[in-house]
Short mmCIF file of C-alpha atoms and ligand atoms in Angstrom, two decimals:
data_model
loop_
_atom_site.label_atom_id
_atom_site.label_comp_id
_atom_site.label_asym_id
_atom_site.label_seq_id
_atom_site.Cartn_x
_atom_site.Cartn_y
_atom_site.Cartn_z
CA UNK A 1 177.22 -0.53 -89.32
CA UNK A 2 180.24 -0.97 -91.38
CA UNK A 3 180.17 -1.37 -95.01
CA UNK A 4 183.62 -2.54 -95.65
CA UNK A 5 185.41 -3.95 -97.59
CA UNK A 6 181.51 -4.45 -99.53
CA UNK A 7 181.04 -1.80 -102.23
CA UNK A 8 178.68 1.04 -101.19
CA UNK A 9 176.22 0.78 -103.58
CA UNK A 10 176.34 -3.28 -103.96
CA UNK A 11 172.48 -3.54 -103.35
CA UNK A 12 171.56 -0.45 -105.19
CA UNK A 13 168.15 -0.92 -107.19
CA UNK A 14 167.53 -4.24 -105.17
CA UNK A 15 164.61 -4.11 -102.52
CA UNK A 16 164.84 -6.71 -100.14
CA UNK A 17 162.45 -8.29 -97.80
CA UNK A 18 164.08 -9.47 -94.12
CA UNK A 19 161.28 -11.04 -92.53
CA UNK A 20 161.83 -11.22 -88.59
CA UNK A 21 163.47 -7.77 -89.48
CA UNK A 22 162.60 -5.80 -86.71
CA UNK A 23 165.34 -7.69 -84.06
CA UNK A 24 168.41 -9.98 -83.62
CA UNK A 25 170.24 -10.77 -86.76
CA UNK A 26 167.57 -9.97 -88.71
CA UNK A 27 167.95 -6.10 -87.58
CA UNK A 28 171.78 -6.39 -88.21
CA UNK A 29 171.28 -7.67 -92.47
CA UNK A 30 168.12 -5.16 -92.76
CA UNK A 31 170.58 -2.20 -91.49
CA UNK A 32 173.57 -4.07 -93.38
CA UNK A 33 171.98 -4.22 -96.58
CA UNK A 34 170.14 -0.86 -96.28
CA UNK A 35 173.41 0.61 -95.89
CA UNK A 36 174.71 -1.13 -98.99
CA UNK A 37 171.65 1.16 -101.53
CA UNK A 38 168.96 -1.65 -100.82
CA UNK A 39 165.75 -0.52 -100.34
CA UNK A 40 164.34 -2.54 -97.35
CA UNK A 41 161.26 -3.77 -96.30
CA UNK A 42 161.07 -5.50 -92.73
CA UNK A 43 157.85 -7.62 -91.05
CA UNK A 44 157.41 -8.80 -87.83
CA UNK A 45 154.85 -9.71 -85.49
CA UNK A 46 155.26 -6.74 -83.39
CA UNK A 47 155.41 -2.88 -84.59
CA UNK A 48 157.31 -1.57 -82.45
CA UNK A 49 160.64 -3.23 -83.39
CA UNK A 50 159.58 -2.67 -87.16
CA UNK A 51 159.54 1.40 -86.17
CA UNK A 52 162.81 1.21 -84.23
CA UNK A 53 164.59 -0.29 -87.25
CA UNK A 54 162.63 1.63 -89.76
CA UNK A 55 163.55 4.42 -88.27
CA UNK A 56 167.29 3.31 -87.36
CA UNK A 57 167.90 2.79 -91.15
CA UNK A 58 166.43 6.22 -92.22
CA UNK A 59 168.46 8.22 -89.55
CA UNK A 60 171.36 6.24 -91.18
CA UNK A 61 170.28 7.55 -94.83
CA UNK A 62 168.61 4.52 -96.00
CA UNK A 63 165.18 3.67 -97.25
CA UNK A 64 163.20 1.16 -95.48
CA UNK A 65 159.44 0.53 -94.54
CA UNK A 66 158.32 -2.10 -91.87
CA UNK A 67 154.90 -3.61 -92.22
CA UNK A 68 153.56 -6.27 -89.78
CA UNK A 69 152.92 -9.95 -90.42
CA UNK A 70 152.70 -13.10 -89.01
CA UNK A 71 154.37 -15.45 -91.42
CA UNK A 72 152.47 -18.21 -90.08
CA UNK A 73 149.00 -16.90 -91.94
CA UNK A 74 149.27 -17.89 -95.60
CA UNK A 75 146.76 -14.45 -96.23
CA UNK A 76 148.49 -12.43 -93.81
CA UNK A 77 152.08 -13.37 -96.12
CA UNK A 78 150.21 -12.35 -99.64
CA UNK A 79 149.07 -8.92 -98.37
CA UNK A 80 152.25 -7.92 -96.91
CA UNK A 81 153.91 -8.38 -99.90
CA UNK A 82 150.96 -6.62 -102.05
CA UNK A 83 151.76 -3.93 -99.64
CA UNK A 84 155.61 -3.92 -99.77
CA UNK A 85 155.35 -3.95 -103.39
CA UNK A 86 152.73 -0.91 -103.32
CA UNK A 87 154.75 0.85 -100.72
CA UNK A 88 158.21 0.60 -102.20
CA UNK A 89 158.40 -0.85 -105.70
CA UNK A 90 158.95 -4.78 -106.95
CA UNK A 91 160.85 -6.88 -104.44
CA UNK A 92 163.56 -8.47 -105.81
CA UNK A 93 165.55 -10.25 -103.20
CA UNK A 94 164.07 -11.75 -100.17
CA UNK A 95 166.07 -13.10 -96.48
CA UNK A 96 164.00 -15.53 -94.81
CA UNK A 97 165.22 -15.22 -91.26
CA UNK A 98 162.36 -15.03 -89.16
CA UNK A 99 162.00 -18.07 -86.51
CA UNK A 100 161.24 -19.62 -83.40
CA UNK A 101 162.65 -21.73 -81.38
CA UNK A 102 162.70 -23.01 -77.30
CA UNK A 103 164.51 -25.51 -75.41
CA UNK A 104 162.24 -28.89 -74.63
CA UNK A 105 162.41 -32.29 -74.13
CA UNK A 106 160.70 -33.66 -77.79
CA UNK A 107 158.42 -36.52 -75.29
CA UNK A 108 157.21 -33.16 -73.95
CA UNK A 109 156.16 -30.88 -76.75
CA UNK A 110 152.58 -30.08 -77.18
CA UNK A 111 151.02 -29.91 -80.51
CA UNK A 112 150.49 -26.17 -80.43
CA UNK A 113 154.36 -26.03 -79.39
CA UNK A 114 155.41 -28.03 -82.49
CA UNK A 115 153.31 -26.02 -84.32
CA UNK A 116 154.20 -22.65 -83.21
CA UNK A 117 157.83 -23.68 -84.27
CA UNK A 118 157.18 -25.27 -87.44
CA UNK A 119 154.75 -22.69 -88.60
CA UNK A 120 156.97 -20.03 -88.63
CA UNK A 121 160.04 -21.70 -89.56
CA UNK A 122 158.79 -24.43 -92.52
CA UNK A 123 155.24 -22.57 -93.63
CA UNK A 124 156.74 -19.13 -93.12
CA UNK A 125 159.66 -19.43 -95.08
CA UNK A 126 157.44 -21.63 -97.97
CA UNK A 127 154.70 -19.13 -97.65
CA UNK A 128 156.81 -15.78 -98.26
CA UNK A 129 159.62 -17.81 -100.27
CA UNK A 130 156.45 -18.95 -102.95
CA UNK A 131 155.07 -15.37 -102.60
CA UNK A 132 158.01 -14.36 -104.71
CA UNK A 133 158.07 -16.93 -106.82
CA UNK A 134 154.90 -16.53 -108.36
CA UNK A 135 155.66 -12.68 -108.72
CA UNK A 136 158.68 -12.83 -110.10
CA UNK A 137 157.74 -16.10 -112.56
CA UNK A 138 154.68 -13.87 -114.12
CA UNK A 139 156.90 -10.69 -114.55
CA UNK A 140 159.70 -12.88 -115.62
CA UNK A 141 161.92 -10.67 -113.15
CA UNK A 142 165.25 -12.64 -111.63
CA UNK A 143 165.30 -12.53 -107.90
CA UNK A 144 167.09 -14.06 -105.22
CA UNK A 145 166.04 -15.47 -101.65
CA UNK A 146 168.63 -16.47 -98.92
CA UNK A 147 167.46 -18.48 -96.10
CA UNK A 148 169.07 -19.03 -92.72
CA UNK A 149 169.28 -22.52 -91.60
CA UNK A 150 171.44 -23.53 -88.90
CA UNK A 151 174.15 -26.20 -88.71
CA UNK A 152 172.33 -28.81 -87.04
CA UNK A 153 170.05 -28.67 -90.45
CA UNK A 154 172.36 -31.33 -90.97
CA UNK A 155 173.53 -33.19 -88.11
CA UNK A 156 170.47 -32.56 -85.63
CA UNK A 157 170.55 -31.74 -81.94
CA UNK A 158 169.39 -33.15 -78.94
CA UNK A 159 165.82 -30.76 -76.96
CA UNK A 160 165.31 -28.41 -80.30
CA UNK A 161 163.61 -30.91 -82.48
CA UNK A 162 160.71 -28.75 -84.47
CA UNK A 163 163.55 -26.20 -84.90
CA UNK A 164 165.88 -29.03 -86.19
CA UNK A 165 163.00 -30.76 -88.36
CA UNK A 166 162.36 -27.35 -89.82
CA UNK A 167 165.67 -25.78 -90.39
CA UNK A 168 166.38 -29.43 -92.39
CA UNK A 169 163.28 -28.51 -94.53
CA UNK A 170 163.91 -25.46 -95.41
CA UNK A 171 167.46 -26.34 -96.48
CA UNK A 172 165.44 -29.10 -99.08
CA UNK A 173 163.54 -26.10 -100.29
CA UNK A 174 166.73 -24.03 -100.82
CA UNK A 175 167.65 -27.03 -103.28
CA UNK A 176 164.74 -28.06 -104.61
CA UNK A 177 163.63 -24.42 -105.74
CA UNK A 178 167.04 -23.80 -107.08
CA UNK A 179 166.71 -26.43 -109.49
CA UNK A 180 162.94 -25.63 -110.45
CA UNK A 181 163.37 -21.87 -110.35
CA UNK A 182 166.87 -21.37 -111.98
CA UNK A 183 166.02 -21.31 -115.41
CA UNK A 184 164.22 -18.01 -114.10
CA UNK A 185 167.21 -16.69 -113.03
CA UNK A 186 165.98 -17.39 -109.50
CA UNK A 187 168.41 -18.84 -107.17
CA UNK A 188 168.34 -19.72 -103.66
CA UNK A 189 170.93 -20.23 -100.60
CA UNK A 190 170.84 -20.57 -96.93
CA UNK A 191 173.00 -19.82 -94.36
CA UNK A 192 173.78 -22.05 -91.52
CA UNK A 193 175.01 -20.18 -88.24
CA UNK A 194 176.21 -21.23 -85.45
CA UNK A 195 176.04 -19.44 -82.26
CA UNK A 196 174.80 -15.75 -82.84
CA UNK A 197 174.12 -14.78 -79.01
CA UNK A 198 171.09 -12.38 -79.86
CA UNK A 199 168.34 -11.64 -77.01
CA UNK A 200 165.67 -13.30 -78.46
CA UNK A 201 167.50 -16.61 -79.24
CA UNK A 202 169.90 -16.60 -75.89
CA UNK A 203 166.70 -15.97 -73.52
CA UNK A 204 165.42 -19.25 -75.14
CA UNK A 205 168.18 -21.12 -75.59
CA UNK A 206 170.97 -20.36 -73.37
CA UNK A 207 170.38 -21.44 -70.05
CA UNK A 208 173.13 -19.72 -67.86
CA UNK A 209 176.37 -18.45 -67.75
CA UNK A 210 177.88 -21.90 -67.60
CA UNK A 211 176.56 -22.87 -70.41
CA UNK A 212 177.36 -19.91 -72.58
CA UNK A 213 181.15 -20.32 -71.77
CA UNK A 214 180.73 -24.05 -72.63
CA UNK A 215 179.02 -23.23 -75.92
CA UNK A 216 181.87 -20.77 -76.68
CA UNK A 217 185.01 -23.33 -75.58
CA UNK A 218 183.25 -25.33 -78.39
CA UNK A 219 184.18 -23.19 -81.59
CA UNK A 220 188.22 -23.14 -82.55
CA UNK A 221 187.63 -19.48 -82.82
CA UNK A 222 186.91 -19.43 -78.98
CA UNK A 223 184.41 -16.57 -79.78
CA UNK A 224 180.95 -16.82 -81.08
CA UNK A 225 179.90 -14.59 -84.42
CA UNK A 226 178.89 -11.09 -84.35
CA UNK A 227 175.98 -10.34 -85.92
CA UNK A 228 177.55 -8.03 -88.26
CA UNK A 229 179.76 -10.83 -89.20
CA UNK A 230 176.83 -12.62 -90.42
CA UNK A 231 175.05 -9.41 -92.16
CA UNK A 232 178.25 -8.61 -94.50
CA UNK A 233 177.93 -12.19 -95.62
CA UNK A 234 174.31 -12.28 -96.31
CA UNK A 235 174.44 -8.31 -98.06
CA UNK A 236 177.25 -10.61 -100.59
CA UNK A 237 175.20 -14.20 -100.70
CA UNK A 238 172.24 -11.49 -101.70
CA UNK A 239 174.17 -9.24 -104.46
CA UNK A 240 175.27 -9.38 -107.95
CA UNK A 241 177.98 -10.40 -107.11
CA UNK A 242 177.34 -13.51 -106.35
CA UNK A 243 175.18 -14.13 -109.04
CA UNK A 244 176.61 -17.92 -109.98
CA UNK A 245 176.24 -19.30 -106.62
CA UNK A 246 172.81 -21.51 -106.17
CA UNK A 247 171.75 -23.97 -104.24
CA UNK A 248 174.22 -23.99 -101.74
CA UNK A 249 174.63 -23.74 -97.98
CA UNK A 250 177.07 -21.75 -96.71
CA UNK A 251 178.20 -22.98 -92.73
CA UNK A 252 179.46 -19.53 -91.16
CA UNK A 253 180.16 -21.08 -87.33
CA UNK A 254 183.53 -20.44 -86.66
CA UNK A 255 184.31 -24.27 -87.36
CA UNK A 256 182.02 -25.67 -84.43
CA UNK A 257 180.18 -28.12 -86.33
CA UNK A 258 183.35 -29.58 -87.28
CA UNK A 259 184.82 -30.08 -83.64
CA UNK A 260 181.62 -32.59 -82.95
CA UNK A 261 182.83 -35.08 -86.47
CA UNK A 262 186.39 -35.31 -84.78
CA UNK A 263 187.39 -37.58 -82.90
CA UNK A 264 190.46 -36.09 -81.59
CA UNK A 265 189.83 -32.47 -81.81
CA UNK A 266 188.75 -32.95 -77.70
CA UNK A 267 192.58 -33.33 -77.09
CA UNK A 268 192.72 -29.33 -78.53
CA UNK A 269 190.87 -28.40 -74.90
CA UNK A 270 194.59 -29.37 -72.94
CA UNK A 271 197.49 -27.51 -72.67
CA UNK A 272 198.83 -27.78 -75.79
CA UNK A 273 202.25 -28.83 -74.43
CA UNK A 274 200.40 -31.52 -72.31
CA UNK A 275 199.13 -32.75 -75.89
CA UNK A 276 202.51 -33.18 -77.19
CA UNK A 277 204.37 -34.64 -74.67
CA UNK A 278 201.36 -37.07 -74.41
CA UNK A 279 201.57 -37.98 -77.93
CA UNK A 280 205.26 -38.35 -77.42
CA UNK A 281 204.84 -40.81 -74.56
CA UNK A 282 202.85 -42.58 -76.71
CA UNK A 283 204.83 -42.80 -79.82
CA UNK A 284 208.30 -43.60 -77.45
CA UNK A 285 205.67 -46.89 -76.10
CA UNK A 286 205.19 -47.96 -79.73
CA UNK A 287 208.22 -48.37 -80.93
C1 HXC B 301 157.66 -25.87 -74.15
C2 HXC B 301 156.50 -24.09 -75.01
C3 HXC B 301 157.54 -23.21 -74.63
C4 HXC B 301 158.68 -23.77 -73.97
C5 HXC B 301 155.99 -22.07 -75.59
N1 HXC B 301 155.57 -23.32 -75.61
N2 HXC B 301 157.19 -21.95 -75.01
N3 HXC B 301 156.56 -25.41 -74.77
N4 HXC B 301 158.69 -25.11 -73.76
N5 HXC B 301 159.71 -23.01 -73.60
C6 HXC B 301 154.31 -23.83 -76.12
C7 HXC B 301 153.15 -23.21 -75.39
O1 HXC B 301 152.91 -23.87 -74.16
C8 HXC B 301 152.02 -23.40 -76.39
O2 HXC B 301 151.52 -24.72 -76.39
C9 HXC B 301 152.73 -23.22 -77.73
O3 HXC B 301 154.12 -23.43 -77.47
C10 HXC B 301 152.54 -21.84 -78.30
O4 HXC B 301 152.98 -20.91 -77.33
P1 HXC B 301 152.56 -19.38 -77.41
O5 HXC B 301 153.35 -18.63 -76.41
O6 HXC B 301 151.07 -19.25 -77.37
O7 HXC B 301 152.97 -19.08 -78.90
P2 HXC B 301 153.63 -17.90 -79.55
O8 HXC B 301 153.33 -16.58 -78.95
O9 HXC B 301 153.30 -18.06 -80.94
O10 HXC B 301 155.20 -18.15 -79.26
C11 HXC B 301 155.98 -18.88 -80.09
C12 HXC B 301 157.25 -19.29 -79.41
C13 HXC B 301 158.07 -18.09 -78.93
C14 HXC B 301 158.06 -20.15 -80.38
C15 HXC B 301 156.90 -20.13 -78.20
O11 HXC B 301 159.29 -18.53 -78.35
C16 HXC B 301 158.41 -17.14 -80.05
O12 HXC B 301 157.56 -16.38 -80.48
N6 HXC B 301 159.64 -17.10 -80.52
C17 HXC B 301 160.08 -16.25 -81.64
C18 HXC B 301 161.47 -15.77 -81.47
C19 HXC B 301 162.46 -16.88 -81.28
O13 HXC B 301 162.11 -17.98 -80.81
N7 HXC B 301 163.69 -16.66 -81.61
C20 HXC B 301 164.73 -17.66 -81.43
C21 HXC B 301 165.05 -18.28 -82.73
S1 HXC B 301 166.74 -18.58 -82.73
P3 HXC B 301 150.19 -25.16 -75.55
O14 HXC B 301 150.06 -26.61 -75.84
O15 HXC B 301 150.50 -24.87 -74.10
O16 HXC B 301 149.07 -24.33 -76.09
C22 HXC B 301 167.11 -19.98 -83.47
C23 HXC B 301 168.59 -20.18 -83.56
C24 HXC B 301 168.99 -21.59 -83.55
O17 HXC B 301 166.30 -20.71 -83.89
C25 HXC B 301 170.52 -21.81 -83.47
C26 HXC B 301 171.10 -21.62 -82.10
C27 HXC B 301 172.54 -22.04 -81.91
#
């Protein structure tokens, strides 16, 4: 993965937990950062993506250890970081990307669906976000955690409710914790993404081909983000750096959330010389 234009040894001395850091994007800001002089440690439910990417960062020359977890289990979340700690030294900056999600109709969702969703998303991120809190409160260490939201955090969406409700709370945490944990030196941001087509997310969220070139006409950028796109801005959000920035939410979605708050921006879908003599016919009525 490329480093530039991000000096090479921006995360040096900073180990970094990427929870959900065995796949997807999650795979892309472990290797990112790891390639950057963080030390990296990565959980997961599964091992075997955790020993792909473990071993994808050494081969690369970094140092990384993957330890699985179910960020769901409150326990489960203060023993992996016991052992990450034991393993690899104090953490001092953690990403809170893991998260589930599916496509459903909210009059449809079971109780063990909303809770499979909300689990990971809200409890994880309180449950590993408060893990390094308290650890970094009684060693009186600084530290930094970056979450990743999504835009509809903020305006919703229609069939991914849980995903919606928690993505908004974790965004509250982000500012809450900022203002109770700053005088610490501890600050906290979140990332809001839009479309990131990854395997795990497009299997449950993209429903066809249709729908993917729909969901890309949608951004002005007429693309959707890479993932290593997103991984150079989270290896900055996470560094030095940026050490004044707190509380915030940075949208990184190629301006699609925009497009929905305008009520014009559908006429940018026409030929663009259609547009304009259109709005000329109109102006040539009107006077
Ligand atoms: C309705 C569903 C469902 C579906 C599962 N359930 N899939 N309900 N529609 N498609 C229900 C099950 O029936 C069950 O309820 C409950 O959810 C738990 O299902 P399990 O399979 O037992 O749970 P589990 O193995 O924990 O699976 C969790 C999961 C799964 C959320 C269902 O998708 C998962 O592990 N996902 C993790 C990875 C992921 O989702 N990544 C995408 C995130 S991307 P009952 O009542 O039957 O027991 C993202 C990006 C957003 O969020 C931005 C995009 C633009």
């Amino acid at each position: 993965m490329s480093d530039a234009p991000l000096a090479s040894d921006l995360l040096a001395d900073e180990h970094i937990v990427v929870t959900g850091g065995g796949t997807g994007l999650g795979r892309a800001m472990a290797e990112q950062m790891a390639a950057l002089g963080a030390t990296i440690t990565i959980n997961g439910r599964r091992t075997e993506p955790l020993d792909e990417t473990v071993a994808a960062i050494r081969d690369a020359g970094g140092t990384a250890a993957g330890i699985s977890c179910n960020v769901r289990e409150a326990d489960a979340v203060r023993d992996f970081f016991d052992a990450a700690e034991e393993r690899q030294g104090p953490v001092t900056g953690l990403v809170n990307n893991a998260a589930a999600n599916f496509l459903a109709a909210a009059e449809d969702i079971s109780p063990n669906g909303f809770d499979a969703i909300i689990k990971t998303n809200l409890y994880g991120t309180f449950y590993c976000t408060q893990q390094c809190g308290q650890r970094w409160l009684k060693r009186e260490e600084r530290g930094t955690v970056l979450s990743i939201a999504t835009t509809y955090a903020e305006t919703g969406s229609a069939f991914v409710l849980p995903s919606a409700m928690s993505k908004a709370g974790i965004v509250a945490m982000t500012k809450s914790l900022a203002a109770e944990w700053g005088h610490a030196g501890i600050r906290l941001n979140a990332v809001a993404p839009g479309p990131f087509p990854t395997k795990g997310a497009w299997s449950r969220l993209v429903p066809g081909d249709d729908m993917e070139q729909k969901m890309k006409s949608r951004v002005p950028l007429k693309r959707f983000g890479k993932p290593e796109e997103l991984a150079r801005l989270v290896a900055f959000l996470m560094s030095s750096a940026n050490s004044y920035m707190n509380g915030e939410v940075v949208t990184f979605d190629g301006g699609e959330k925009l497009v929905a708050g305008g009520q014009f921006n559908d006429f940018t879908r026409m030929p663009r010389a259609q547009v304009k003599a259109m709005f000329e016919a109109m102006r040539s009525a009107s006077d």
